[in-house]
Coordinates of C-alpha atoms in Angstrom, one line a residue:
X1 CA -55.2 33.7 19.1
X2 CA -53.5 33.6 15.6
X3 CA -50.0 34.1 17.2
X4 CA -50.8 31.3 19.7
X5 CA -52.1 29.0 16.9
X6 CA -49.0 29.7 14.8
X7 CA -46.7 28.9 17.8
X8 CA -48.5 25.7 18.5
X9 CA -48.2 24.6 14.9
X10 CA -44.5 25.3 14.9
X11 CA -44.0 23.4 18.1
X12 CA -46.0 20.5 16.7
X13 CA -44.0 20.3 13.5
X14 CA -40.7 20.4 15.3
X15 CA -41.7 17.4 17.4
X16 CA -41.2 15.2 14.3
X17 CA -42.0 11.9 16.1
X18 CA -45.5 13.1 17.0
X19 CA -46.3 13.3 13.3
X20 CA -43.9 11.0 11.5
X21 CA -44.4 7.9 13.6
X22 CA -48.2 7.8 13.2
X23 CA -47.9 8.5 9.5
X24 CA -45.5 5.6 9.1
X25 CA -47.9 3.4 11.0
X26 CA -50.7 4.4 8.7
X27 CA -48.8 3.8 5.4
X28 CA -47.5 0.4 6.6
X29 CA -51.0 -0.7 7.7
X30 CA -52.5 0.4 4.4
X31 CA -49.8 -1.5 2.5
X32 CA -50.4 -4.6 4.6
X33 CA -54.1 -4.5 3.8
X34 CA -53.5 -3.8 0.2
X35 CA -50.9 -6.6 -0.2
X36 CA -52.4 -9.2 2.1
X37 CA -56.1 -9.0 1.0
X38 CA -57.2 -12.2 -0.8
X39 CA -58.4 -11.8 -4.4
X40 CA -62.2 -11.6 -4.8
X41 CA -64.1 -14.0 -7.1
X42 CA -64.9 -11.2 -9.5
X43 CA -61.3 -10.1 -9.9
X44 CA -59.3 -7.5 -8.0
X45 CA -59.0 -7.4 -4.2
X46 CA -61.7 -8.2 -1.7
X47 CA -60.5 -5.3 0.4
X48 CA -61.9 -2.9 -2.2
X49 CA -65.4 -3.5 -1.2
X50 CA -64.8 -2.2 2.4
X51 CA -61.7 -0.1 1.8
X52 CA -63.5 3.1 3.1
X53 CA -64.2 1.5 6.4
X54 CA -60.6 0.1 6.7
X55 CA -59.3 3.6 5.9
X56 CA -61.4 5.2 8.6
X57 CA -60.3 2.6 11.2
X58 CA -56.6 3.1 10.3
X59 CA -57.0 6.9 10.5
X60 CA -58.7 6.5 13.9
X61 CA -55.9 4.4 15.2
X62 CA -53.3 6.8 13.8
X63 CA -54.9 9.7 15.5
X64 CA -55.0 7.7 18.7
X65 CA -51.2 7.1 18.5
X66 CA -50.5 10.8 18.2
X67 CA -52.5 11.8 21.3
X68 CA -50.2 10.5 24.0
X69 CA -47.7 13.3 23.4
X70 CA -50.3 16.0 23.1
X71 CA -49.8 17.2 26.7
X72 CA -47.1 14.9 28.0
X73 CA -44.1 17.2 27.5
X74 CA -45.8 20.2 28.9
X75 CA -47.0 18.2 31.9
X76 CA -43.5 16.9 32.7
X77 CA -41.9 20.3 32.5
X78 CA -44.6 22.1 34.5
X79 CA -46.0 24.1 31.6
X80 CA -49.5 22.8 32.2
X81 CA -49.5 24.3 35.7
X82 CA -48.5 27.7 34.2
X83 CA -51.3 27.4 31.6
X84 CA -53.8 26.6 34.3
X85 CA -52.8 29.8 36.3
X86 CA -52.4 32.1 33.2
X87 CA -54.6 35.1 32.9
X88 CA -56.0 33.8 29.6
X89 CA -58.8 31.3 29.8
X90 CA -57.5 27.7 29.8
X91 CA -60.0 26.5 27.4
X92 CA -58.9 29.1 24.8
X93 CA -55.3 27.9 25.1
X94 CA -56.4 24.3 24.7
X95 CA -58.6 25.2 21.7
X96 CA -55.5 26.5 19.9
X97 CA -53.4 23.5 21.0
X98 CA -56.0 21.0 19.8
X99 CA -56.5 22.9 16.5
X100 CA -52.8 22.8 15.9
X101 CA -52.9 19.0 16.5
X102 CA -55.7 18.6 14.0
X103 CA -53.8 20.7 11.4
X104 CA -50.6 18.7 11.9
X105 CA -52.3 15.2 12.0
X106 CA -56.0 15.3 10.9
X107 CA -55.7 17.7 8.0
X108 CA -52.6 16.0 6.8
X109 CA -54.3 12.6 6.8
X110 CA -57.2 14.2 5.0
X111 CA -55.0 15.5 2.2
X112 CA -53.4 12.1 1.8
X113 CA -56.7 10.3 1.9
X114 CA -57.1 10.1 -2.0
X115 CA -53.8 8.3 -2.3
X116 CA -54.6 6.0 0.6
X117 CA -58.0 5.3 -0.9
X118 CA -56.5 4.3 -4.2
X119 CA -54.0 1.9 -2.4
X120 CA -57.0 0.3 -0.7
X121 CA -58.9 0.0 -3.9
X122 CA -61.7 2.5 -3.2
X123 CA -63.6 3.4 -6.3
X124 CA -62.7 6.7 -8.0
X125 CA -66.2 8.1 -7.6
X126 CA -66.0 7.6 -3.8
X127 CA -62.7 9.3 -3.3
X128 CA -64.3 12.7 -3.0
X129 CA -66.6 11.4 -0.3
X130 CA -63.6 9.8 1.5
X131 CA -62.0 13.2 1.5
X132 CA -65.1 15.0 2.7
X133 CA -65.8 12.5 5.5
X134 CA -62.2 12.8 6.8
X135 CA -62.3 16.6 6.5
X136 CA -65.5 16.8 8.5
X137 CA -64.8 13.9 10.9
X138 CA -61.2 14.3 11.9
X139 CA -61.8 17.4 14.1
X140 CA -64.0 15.2 16.3
X141 CA -61.2 12.7 16.6
X142 CA -58.7 15.4 17.7
X143 CA -61.1 17.2 20.2
X144 CA -62.5 14.0 21.7
X145 CA -59.1 12.4 21.9
X146 CA -57.6 15.5 23.6
X147 CA -60.1 15.0 26.5
X148 CA -58.8 11.5 27.0
X149 CA -55.2 12.6 26.7
X150 CA -55.8 15.3 29.4
X151 CA -57.4 12.7 31.8
X152 CA -54.5 10.2 31.4
X153 CA -51.5 12.6 31.2
X154 CA -50.6 12.0 34.9
X155 CA -50.2 8.3 34.3
X156 CA -46.7 7.0 33.4
X157 CA -48.0 4.5 30.8
X158 CA -51.3 5.8 29.6
X159 CA -51.5 4.2 26.1
X160 CA -53.8 1.3 26.9
X161 CA -55.9 3.4 29.3
X162 CA -56.2 6.2 26.7
X163 CA -57.5 3.7 24.1
X164 CA -60.1 2.3 26.5
X165 CA -61.4 5.8 27.3
X166 CA -61.4 7.2 23.8
X167 CA -62.3 4.3 21.4
X168 CA -66.0 4.1 22.6
X169 CA -66.3 7.9 22.0
X170 CA -64.9 7.4 18.4
X171 CA -67.6 5.0 17.4
X172 CA -70.2 7.5 16.2
X173 CA -67.6 9.2 14.0
X174 CA -66.4 5.9 12.6
X175 CA -70.0 4.7 11.9
X176 CA -71.1 7.9 10.1
X177 CA -67.9 8.2 8.1
X178 CA -67.8 4.6 7.0
X179 CA -71.6 4.7 6.2
X180 CA -71.2 7.7 4.0
X181 CA -68.4 6.0 1.9
X182 CA -70.4 2.8 1.7
X183 CA -73.5 4.5 0.4
X184 CA -71.5 6.3 -2.2
X185 CA -69.8 3.1 -3.4
X186 CA -73.1 1.4 -3.7
X187 CA -74.7 4.4 -5.5
X188 CA -77.0 5.4 -2.7
X189 CA -77.7 9.1 -2.4
X190 CA -77.9 9.5 1.3
X191 CA -76.2 12.7 2.7
X192 CA -77.6 12.1 6.2
X193 CA -74.4 10.4 7.3
X194 CA -72.3 13.5 6.4
X195 CA -74.7 15.7 8.2
X196 CA -74.5 13.6 11.4
X197 CA -70.8 13.5 11.1
X198 CA -70.7 17.3 11.0
X199 CA -73.0 17.4 14.1
X200 CA -70.6 15.2 16.0
X201 CA -67.6 17.4 15.0
X202 CA -69.4 20.6 15.9
X203 CA -70.3 19.2 19.4
X204 CA -66.7 18.0 19.9
X205 CA -65.2 21.4 18.9
X206 CA -67.7 23.2 21.1
X207 CA -67.4 21.1 24.2
X208 CA -64.0 19.5 23.8
X209 CA -61.8 22.4 25.1
X210 CA -63.9 22.7 28.3
X211 CA -63.9 19.0 28.9
X212 CA -60.1 19.0 28.2
X213 CA -59.6 21.8 30.7
X214 CA -61.4 19.9 33.4
X215 CA -59.4 16.8 32.6
X216 CA -56.1 18.7 33.0
X217 CA -57.2 20.2 36.3
X218 CA -58.1 16.7 37.5
X219 CA -54.7 15.4 36.4
X220 CA -53.0 18.3 38.2
X221 CA -54.9 17.5 41.4
X222 CA -53.7 13.9 41.2
X223 CA -50.0 14.8 41.4

């Protein structure tokens, strides 16, 4: 499993467009919000009051942009068919693939979140919560998104369809993540949002590889 995970991470990092393009979108979007937000009456930028929610929405869209290439190359060259007939369980191979995607995209976004939060005017005392919410919640984005990517990989232009399938599944993660940051900014001690965010991620990690395997088999039958 470790060798497979290491290989998947190396393949992910070599496909620079899968990581670089979504990151550039995220930075440009953050700068647009930071520069274009109107000043508030009390000084500063109005975007600072809801910067945590904006950051979560941008991370969600960045993750969505990176999903289209998750299985596309392997589907086009027939590797998915070999994975489906390999002696190893398909869900185990997919678990390593999705974990590599989270490390290359979700974990990287989490490590950059303090800088992005500062650019959006998030208060310093909330930056730790921003980091924790992304660390806990981004696995759910990768594992839920991989299911949609598996179901739409057989379509030539699946970007819009992938968004329609996945965005409703992202709503609980977005709500709990933004709520935890909002409570911290307003001085409310309410860890329930973090707990529920962890529950969503645990369920996504536990069920995601199996749902993704079913989605890939359906896509192969549609060839």
